[in-house]
Amino acid sequence: MKKKYSNPVGVGKHTGLLLITPFLAGFVLFTLYPFTSSFILGLTEYDGIRQPEFTGLENFKRMLGDSNFFNAAAVTLKYTAALVPIKLIFSLFTAVMLNIEIKGIGIYRTIFYIPSILGSNLAVVIMWQFLFTSDGLVNQLLEICGLLPVSWYGDSVHSMWIIILLRLWEFGSAMIIFLNALRDIPSEYYDAAKVDGCGNIRSFFYITLPLLKNVIFLNLILQIIAAMQEFNAPYMITGGGPLKGTYTLGMLIYDEMFKYREMGYANALSWVMFTLISAVVSATFGFMKRHRENV
């Protein structure tokens, strides 16, 4: 007699497939279909009104002669290279400080996380713009310290630092990941280190950092991906200026899509940005792999 089929989630053979149907439908409709459509549109000339006209790789060839594309790519990479290390160091330092068990520490953790909840909303952006005006609070503090005021919006390097400082202020998500990892480190390791005469600084470099290397790598990848997709902050604060010194790939894609209605070219740009992010992340994975093999 043939044994009746059963599985842990139900009697029917197709019960498991039925249970994941909502996920599959969502994946197809909201991930796979837009992903595929974007690639196809990148091979066309399309203004959003007339029917797309297939042009093959012309949009990608066009990028080779587009100075705006190379400038935006360079700005994006510089911004990522400047922001990510500083943000990781600052968030790790803050997490270490907030890992100390004192009265009311939960309140301090909440306060430090609030900027990440606020994000780059309009009120924060307006506040940030006024902070860095010629007579804003930042220049007033510089004058009090005996330093010359800075023309934050008149120089591309200074304007870039306005964006970097805003994103650095929103360090809460990376801090929370570090804080959770720190709380998972057994206290016995530090107790043993104290018995051997190891101070707090040496314990940090010889115990904390080695045990956090996987979490540091995770945060590094997340922050690289987020930084290379930057759009909101430069768009709302500097508008990409001055002289497109803060003009990122995200802004270029937005302008080509909605300002110039070059939707085929915008989709091709988005695929190049996806490829660039993938290449940077892959290079980071390769570097970490070689580092682990050499250790």
PDB file of C-alpha atoms in Angstrom, residues 66-295:
ATOM      1  CA  ASP A  66      28.912  62.462 -21.046  1.00  0.00           C
ATOM      2  CA  SER A  67      31.023  64.650 -18.764  1.00  0.00           C
ATOM      3  CA  ASN A  68      28.120  64.903 -16.310  1.00  0.00           C
ATOM      4  CA  PHE A  69      28.206  61.132 -15.838  1.00  0.00           C
ATOM      5  CA  PHE A  70      31.942  61.000 -15.104  1.00  0.00           C
ATOM      6  CA  ASN A  71      31.689  63.996 -12.777  1.00  0.00           C
ATOM      7  CA  ALA A  72      28.733  62.465 -10.899  1.00  0.00           C
ATOM      8  CA  ALA A  73      30.509  59.110 -10.596  1.00  0.00           C
ATOM      9  CA  ALA A  74      33.661  60.802  -9.265  1.00  0.00           C
ATOM     10  CA  VAL A  75      31.651  62.874  -6.758  1.00  0.00           C
ATOM     11  CA  THR A  76      29.782  59.755  -5.584  1.00  0.00           C
ATOM     12  CA  LEU A  77      32.991  57.794  -5.029  1.00  0.00           C
ATOM     13  CA  LYS A  78      34.698  60.705  -3.221  1.00  0.00           C
ATOM     14  CA  TYR A  79      31.664  61.197  -1.016  1.00  0.00           C
ATOM     15  CA  THR A  80      31.548  57.478  -0.168  1.00  0.00           C
ATOM     16  CA  ALA A  81      35.284  57.298   0.543  1.00  0.00           C
ATOM     17  CA  ALA A  82      35.067  60.301   2.882  1.00  0.00           C
ATOM     18  CA  LEU A  83      31.827  59.492   4.713  1.00  0.00           C
ATOM     19  CA  VAL A  84      31.930  55.742   5.343  1.00  0.00           C
ATOM     20  CA  PRO A  85      35.175  55.449   7.393  1.00  0.00           C
ATOM     21  CA  ILE A  86      34.327  58.496   9.522  1.00  0.00           C
ATOM     22  CA  LYS A  87      30.783  57.284  10.140  1.00  0.00           C
ATOM     23  CA  LEU A  88      31.941  53.789  11.129  1.00  0.00           C
ATOM     24  CA  ILE A  89      34.578  55.113  13.537  1.00  0.00           C
ATOM     25  CA  PHE A  90      32.190  57.611  15.105  1.00  0.00           C
ATOM     26  CA  SER A  91      29.320  55.122  15.451  1.00  0.00           C
ATOM     27  CA  LEU A  92      31.636  52.480  16.958  1.00  0.00           C
ATOM     28  CA  PHE A  93      33.094  54.980  19.434  1.00  0.00           C
ATOM     29  CA  THR A  94      29.590  56.080  20.462  1.00  0.00           C
ATOM     30  CA  ALA A  95      28.438  52.471  20.806  1.00  0.00           C
ATOM     31  CA  VAL A  96      31.374  51.710  23.091  1.00  0.00           C
ATOM     32  CA  MET A  97      30.504  54.737  25.253  1.00  0.00           C
ATOM     33  CA  LEU A  98      26.824  53.739  25.390  1.00  0.00           C
ATOM     34  CA  ASN A  99      27.702  50.150  26.295  1.00  0.00           C
ATOM     35  CA  ILE A 100      28.645  51.284  29.805  1.00  0.00           C
ATOM     36  CA  GLU A 101      25.993  50.283  32.315  1.00  0.00           C
ATOM     37  CA  ILE A 102      25.049  53.410  34.233  1.00  0.00           C
ATOM     38  CA  LYS A 103      21.781  54.783  35.521  1.00  0.00           C
ATOM     39  CA  GLY A 104      19.584  56.137  32.726  1.00  0.00           C
ATOM     40  CA  ILE A 105      21.736  54.709  29.908  1.00  0.00           C
ATOM     41  CA  GLY A 106      18.582  53.788  27.977  1.00  0.00           C
ATOM     42  CA  ILE A 107      17.645  57.461  27.770  1.00  0.00           C
ATOM     43  CA  TYR A 108      21.067  58.370  26.375  1.00  0.00           C
ATOM     44  CA  ARG A 109      20.818  55.604  23.768  1.00  0.00           C
ATOM     45  CA  THR A 110      17.434  56.910  22.671  1.00  0.00           C
ATOM     46  CA  ILE A 111      18.730  60.483  22.409  1.00  0.00           C
ATOM     47  CA  PHE A 112      21.653  59.414  20.225  1.00  0.00           C
ATOM     48  CA  TYR A 113      19.349  57.405  17.959  1.00  0.00           C
ATOM     49  CA  ILE A 114      16.797  60.202  17.405  1.00  0.00           C
ATOM     50  CA  PRO A 115      18.726  61.864  14.504  1.00  0.00           C
ATOM     51  CA  SER A 116      18.425  58.648  12.484  1.00  0.00           C
ATOM     52  CA  ILE A 117      14.656  58.699  12.985  1.00  0.00           C
ATOM     53  CA  LEU A 118      14.403  62.317  11.862  1.00  0.00           C
ATOM     54  CA  GLY A 119      16.520  61.664   8.780  1.00  0.00           C
ATOM     55  CA  SER A 120      16.737  64.306   6.046  1.00  0.00           C
ATOM     56  CA  ASN A 121      13.216  65.646   6.409  1.00  0.00           C
ATOM     57  CA  LEU A 122      12.406  69.192   5.370  1.00  0.00           C
ATOM     58  CA  ALA A 123      12.678  70.696   8.871  1.00  0.00           C
ATOM     59  CA  VAL A 124      16.126  69.157   9.424  1.00  0.00           C
ATOM     60  CA  VAL A 125      17.304  70.307   5.980  1.00  0.00           C
ATOM     61  CA  ILE A 126      16.185  73.904   6.603  1.00  0.00           C
ATOM     62  CA  MET A 127      17.920  73.868   9.989  1.00  0.00           C
ATOM     63  CA  TRP A 128      21.078  72.455   8.411  1.00  0.00           C
ATOM     64  CA  GLN A 129      21.087  75.087   5.664  1.00  0.00           C
ATOM     65  CA  PHE A 130      20.909  77.927   8.191  1.00  0.00           C
ATOM     66  CA  LEU A 131      23.640  76.386  10.338  1.00  0.00           C
ATOM     67  CA  PHE A 132      26.138  76.721   7.478  1.00  0.00           C
ATOM     68  CA  THR A 133      25.202  80.127   6.057  1.00  0.00           C
ATOM     69  CA  SER A 134      27.788  82.932   6.161  1.00  0.00           C
ATOM     70  CA  ASP A 135      26.412  84.219   9.475  1.00  0.00           C
ATOM     71  CA  GLY A 136      25.147  80.837  10.692  1.00  0.00           C
ATOM     72  CA  LEU A 137      25.891  79.141  13.984  1.00  0.00           C
ATOM     73  CA  VAL A 138      28.863  77.147  12.626  1.00  0.00           C
ATOM     74  CA  ASN A 139      30.717  80.266  11.428  1.00  0.00           C
ATOM     75  CA  GLN A 140      29.857  82.076  14.663  1.00  0.00           C
ATOM     76  CA  LEU A 141      31.456  79.243  16.641  1.00  0.00           C
ATOM     77  CA  LEU A 142      34.522  79.380  14.386  1.00  0.00           C
ATOM     78  CA  GLU A 143      34.876  83.123  15.034  1.00  0.00           C
ATOM     79  CA  ILE A 144      34.560  82.569  18.792  1.00  0.00           C
ATOM     80  CA  CYS A 145      37.449  80.075  18.509  1.00  0.00           C
ATOM     81  CA  GLY A 146      39.514  82.692  16.679  1.00  0.00           C
ATOM     82  CA  LEU A 147      39.152  81.061  13.247  1.00  0.00           C
ATOM     83  CA  LEU A 148      38.062  82.650  10.003  1.00  0.00           C
ATOM     84  CA  PRO A 149      34.505  81.977   8.791  1.00  0.00           C
ATOM     85  CA  VAL A 150      34.124  79.506   5.945  1.00  0.00           C
ATOM     86  CA  SER A 151      32.192  79.994   2.717  1.00  0.00           C
ATOM     87  CA  TRP A 152      30.407  76.656   2.978  1.00  0.00           C
ATOM     88  CA  TYR A 153      28.290  77.075  -0.145  1.00  0.00           C
ATOM     89  CA  GLY A 154      30.950  78.769  -2.247  1.00  0.00           C
ATOM     90  CA  ASP A 155      33.405  75.887  -2.496  1.00  0.00           C
ATOM     91  CA  SER A 156      32.725  72.324  -3.672  1.00  0.00           C
ATOM     92  CA  VAL A 157      34.881  70.760  -0.939  1.00  0.00           C
ATOM     93  CA  HIS A 158      33.175  72.708   1.841  1.00  0.00           C
ATOM     94  CA  SER A 159      29.745  71.986   0.360  1.00  0.00           C
ATOM     95  CA  MET A 160      30.554  68.289   0.320  1.00  0.00           C
ATOM     96  CA  TRP A 161      31.366  68.457   4.020  1.00  0.00           C
ATOM     97  CA  ILE A 162      27.917  69.904   4.728  1.00  0.00           C
ATOM     98  CA  ILE A 163      26.403  66.718   3.293  1.00  0.00           C
ATOM     99  CA  ILE A 164      28.925  64.474   5.049  1.00  0.00           C
ATOM    100  CA  LEU A 165      28.268  66.098   8.425  1.00  0.00           C
ATOM    101  CA  LEU A 166      24.513  65.667   7.978  1.00  0.00           C
ATOM    102  CA  ARG A 167      24.886  61.958   7.261  1.00  0.00           C
ATOM    103  CA  LEU A 168      27.406  61.625  10.083  1.00  0.00           C
ATOM    104  CA  TRP A 169      24.799  63.135  12.400  1.00  0.00           C
ATOM    105  CA  GLU A 170      22.484  60.264  11.372  1.00  0.00           C
ATOM    106  CA  PHE A 171      24.781  57.542  12.700  1.00  0.00           C
ATOM    107  CA  GLY A 172      22.168  55.784  14.838  1.00  0.00           C
ATOM    108  CA  SER A 173      21.534  52.725  12.672  1.00  0.00           C
ATOM    109  CA  ALA A 174      25.224  51.747  12.536  1.00  0.00           C
ATOM    110  CA  MET A 175      25.552  52.527  16.246  1.00  0.00           C
ATOM    111  CA  ILE A 176      22.667  50.189  17.156  1.00  0.00           C
ATOM    112  CA  ILE A 177      24.251  47.314  15.216  1.00  0.00           C
ATOM    113  CA  PHE A 178      27.577  47.880  16.968  1.00  0.00           C
ATOM    114  CA  LEU A 179      25.885  48.211  20.353  1.00  0.00           C
ATOM    115  CA  ASN A 180      24.050  44.904  19.979  1.00  0.00           C
ATOM    116  CA  ALA A 181      27.296  43.187  18.994  1.00  0.00           C
ATOM    117  CA  LEU A 182      29.147  44.710  21.945  1.00  0.00           C
ATOM    118  CA  ARG A 183      26.517  43.443  24.373  1.00  0.00           C
ATOM    119  CA  ASP A 184      27.016  39.909  23.012  1.00  0.00           C
ATOM    120  CA  ILE A 185      30.723  39.875  23.939  1.00  0.00           C
ATOM    121  CA  PRO A 186      31.115  37.864  27.190  1.00  0.00           C
ATOM    122  CA  SER A 187      32.291  40.014  30.094  1.00  0.00           C
ATOM    123  CA  GLU A 188      34.608  37.164  31.169  1.00  0.00           C
ATOM    124  CA  TYR A 189      37.020  38.148  28.399  1.00  0.00           C
ATOM    125  CA  TYR A 190      37.478  41.620  29.889  1.00  0.00           C
ATOM    126  CA  ASP A 191      37.690  40.265  33.424  1.00  0.00           C
ATOM    127  CA  ALA A 192      40.491  37.924  32.378  1.00  0.00           C
ATOM    128  CA  ALA A 193      42.250  40.795  30.605  1.00  0.00           C
ATOM    129  CA  LYS A 194      42.131  42.913  33.761  1.00  0.00           C
ATOM    130  CA  VAL A 195      43.669  40.089  35.769  1.00  0.00           C
ATOM    131  CA  ASP A 196      46.528  39.988  33.252  1.00  0.00           C
ATOM    132  CA  GLY A 197      47.020  43.740  33.642  1.00  0.00           C
ATOM    133  CA  CYS A 198      45.433  44.741  30.354  1.00  0.00           C
ATOM    134  CA  GLY A 199      43.934  48.265  30.348  1.00  0.00           C
ATOM    135  CA  ASN A 200      40.788  49.465  28.617  1.00  0.00           C
ATOM    136  CA  ILE A 201      42.564  50.662  25.491  1.00  0.00           C
ATOM    137  CA  ARG A 202      44.474  47.419  24.980  1.00  0.00           C
ATOM    138  CA  SER A 203      41.292  45.438  25.693  1.00  0.00           C
ATOM    139  CA  PHE A 204      39.539  47.403  22.959  1.00  0.00           C
ATOM    140  CA  PHE A 205      42.194  46.659  20.347  1.00  0.00           C
ATOM    141  CA  TYR A 206      42.917  43.054  21.353  1.00  0.00           C
ATOM    142  CA  ILE A 207      39.441  41.861  22.388  1.00  0.00           C
ATOM    143  CA  THR A 208      36.683  44.169  21.143  1.00  0.00           C
ATOM    144  CA  LEU A 209      37.880  44.903  17.611  1.00  0.00           C
ATOM    145  CA  PRO A 210      38.768  41.289  16.692  1.00  0.00           C
ATOM    146  CA  LEU A 211      35.392  40.050  17.958  1.00  0.00           C
ATOM    147  CA  LEU A 212      33.581  42.808  16.051  1.00  0.00           C
ATOM    148  CA  LYS A 213      35.291  42.281  12.695  1.00  0.00           C
ATOM    149  CA  ASN A 214      32.266  40.580  11.118  1.00  0.00           C
ATOM    150  CA  VAL A 215      29.911  43.283  12.378  1.00  0.00           C
ATOM    151  CA  ILE A 216      32.297  45.999  11.192  1.00  0.00           C
ATOM    152  CA  PHE A 217      32.314  44.393   7.762  1.00  0.00           C
ATOM    153  CA  LEU A 218      28.506  44.209   7.743  1.00  0.00           C
ATOM    154  CA  ASN A 219      28.207  47.887   8.653  1.00  0.00           C
ATOM    155  CA  LEU A 220      30.853  48.759   6.066  1.00  0.00           C
ATOM    156  CA  ILE A 221      28.865  47.099   3.270  1.00  0.00           C
ATOM    157  CA  LEU A 222      25.569  48.669   4.381  1.00  0.00           C
ATOM    158  CA  GLN A 223      27.090  52.132   4.599  1.00  0.00           C
ATOM    159  CA  ILE A 224      28.816  51.841   1.206  1.00  0.00           C
ATOM    160  CA  ILE A 225      25.555  50.861  -0.484  1.00  0.00           C
ATOM    161  CA  ALA A 226      23.649  53.691   1.211  1.00  0.00           C
ATOM    162  CA  ALA A 227      26.317  56.329   0.453  1.00  0.00           C
ATOM    163  CA  MET A 228      26.618  55.432  -3.220  1.00  0.00           C
ATOM    164  CA  GLN A 229      22.856  55.875  -3.635  1.00  0.00           C
ATOM    165  CA  GLU A 230      22.894  59.336  -2.039  1.00  0.00           C
ATOM    166  CA  PHE A 231      20.291  61.723  -3.413  1.00  0.00           C
ATOM    167  CA  ASN A 232      18.147  63.465  -0.777  1.00  0.00           C
ATOM    168  CA  ALA A 233      20.766  65.474   1.115  1.00  0.00           C
ATOM    169  CA  PRO A 234      22.631  67.092  -1.826  1.00  0.00           C
ATOM    170  CA  TYR A 235      19.389  67.611  -3.751  1.00  0.00           C
ATOM    171  CA  MET A 236      17.702  69.499  -0.893  1.00  0.00           C
ATOM    172  CA  ILE A 237      20.707  71.305   0.645  1.00  0.00           C
ATOM    173  CA  THR A 238      23.104  72.261  -2.165  1.00  0.00           C
ATOM    174  CA  GLY A 239      21.175  71.349  -5.314  1.00  0.00           C
ATOM    175  CA  GLY A 240      24.324  69.617  -6.557  1.00  0.00           C
ATOM    176  CA  GLY A 241      26.379  72.809  -6.489  1.00  0.00           C
ATOM    177  CA  PRO A 242      28.559  74.684  -6.520  1.00  0.00           C
ATOM    178  CA  LEU A 243      29.721  73.825 -10.046  1.00  0.00           C
ATOM    179  CA  LYS A 244      28.228  70.326  -9.550  1.00  0.00           C
ATOM    180  CA  GLY A 245      30.682  69.638  -6.754  1.00  0.00           C
ATOM    181  CA  THR A 246      27.989  67.692  -4.861  1.00  0.00           C
ATOM    182  CA  TYR A 247      26.190  66.339  -7.931  1.00  0.00           C
ATOM    183  CA  THR A 248      25.853  62.592  -7.309  1.00  0.00           C
ATOM    184  CA  LEU A 249      24.782  59.759  -9.588  1.00  0.00           C
ATOM    185  CA  GLY A 250      21.412  59.704  -7.871  1.00  0.00           C
ATOM    186  CA  MET A 251      20.852  63.345  -8.811  1.00  0.00           C
ATOM    187  CA  LEU A 252      21.961  62.728 -12.389  1.00  0.00           C
ATOM    188  CA  ILE A 253      19.475  59.862 -12.741  1.00  0.00           C
ATOM    189  CA  TYR A 254      16.705  62.024 -11.261  1.00  0.00           C
ATOM    190  CA  ASP A 255      17.416  64.923 -13.632  1.00  0.00           C
ATOM    191  CA  GLU A 256      17.571  62.712 -16.703  1.00  0.00           C
ATOM    192  CA  MET A 257      14.328  60.992 -15.694  1.00  0.00           C
ATOM    193  CA  PHE A 258      12.118  63.877 -14.554  1.00  0.00           C
ATOM    194  CA  LYS A 259      13.799  67.067 -15.769  1.00  0.00           C
ATOM    195  CA  TYR A 260      14.894  66.066 -19.261  1.00  0.00           C
ATOM    196  CA  ARG A 261      12.479  63.130 -19.696  1.00  0.00           C
ATOM    197  CA  GLU A 262      15.299  60.913 -20.977  1.00  0.00           C
ATOM    198  CA  MET A 263      13.842  57.823 -19.340  1.00  0.00           C
ATOM    199  CA  GLY A 264      15.780  55.327 -21.417  1.00  0.00           C
ATOM    200  CA  TYR A 265      19.052  57.029 -20.589  1.00  0.00           C
ATOM    201  CA  ALA A 266      18.070  57.359 -16.900  1.00  0.00           C
ATOM    202  CA  ASN A 267      17.399  53.620 -16.666  1.00  0.00           C
ATOM    203  CA  ALA A 268      20.737  52.879 -18.320  1.00  0.00           C
ATOM    204  CA  LEU A 269      22.409  55.150 -15.764  1.00  0.00           C
ATOM    205  CA  SER A 270      20.670  53.333 -12.921  1.00  0.00           C
ATOM    206  CA  TRP A 271      22.077  50.037 -14.198  1.00  0.00           C
ATOM    207  CA  VAL A 272      25.560  51.506 -14.387  1.00  0.00           C
ATOM    208  CA  MET A 273      25.168  52.741 -10.804  1.00  0.00           C
ATOM    209  CA  PHE A 274      24.021  49.256  -9.786  1.00  0.00           C
ATOM    210  CA  THR A 275      27.080  47.788 -11.510  1.00  0.00           C
ATOM    211  CA  LEU A 276      29.385  50.326  -9.865  1.00  0.00           C
ATOM    212  CA  ILE A 277      27.981  49.577  -6.404  1.00  0.00           C
ATOM    213  CA  SER A 278      28.313  45.844  -7.064  1.00  0.00           C
ATOM    214  CA  ALA A 279      31.929  46.319  -8.157  1.00  0.00           C
ATOM    215  CA  VAL A 280      32.831  48.329  -5.039  1.00  0.00           C
ATOM    216  CA  VAL A 281      31.106  45.825  -2.745  1.00  0.00           C
ATOM    217  CA  SER A 282      32.783  42.896  -4.534  1.00  0.00           C
ATOM    218  CA  ALA A 283      36.168  44.599  -4.202  1.00  0.00           C
ATOM    219  CA  THR A 284      35.490  45.092  -0.490  1.00  0.00           C
ATOM    220  CA  PHE A 285      34.604  41.414  -0.119  1.00  0.00           C
ATOM    221  CA  GLY A 286      37.792  40.450  -1.961  1.00  0.00           C
ATOM    222  CA  PHE A 287      39.933  42.702   0.223  1.00  0.00           C
ATOM    223  CA  MET A 288      38.416  41.287   3.410  1.00  0.00           C
ATOM    224  CA  LYS A 289      38.891  37.727   2.166  1.00  0.00           C
ATOM    225  CA  ARG A 290      42.586  38.324   1.446  1.00  0.00           C
ATOM    226  CA  HIS A 291      42.979  40.022   4.823  1.00  0.00           C
ATOM    227  CA  ARG A 292      41.498  37.016   6.633  1.00  0.00           C
ATOM    228  CA  GLU A 293      43.727  34.608   4.726  1.00  0.00           C
ATOM    229  CA  ASN A 294      46.820  36.634   5.682  1.00  0.00           C
ATOM    230  CA  VAL A 295      45.893  36.843   9.360  1.00  0.00           C
TER     231      VAL A 295
END
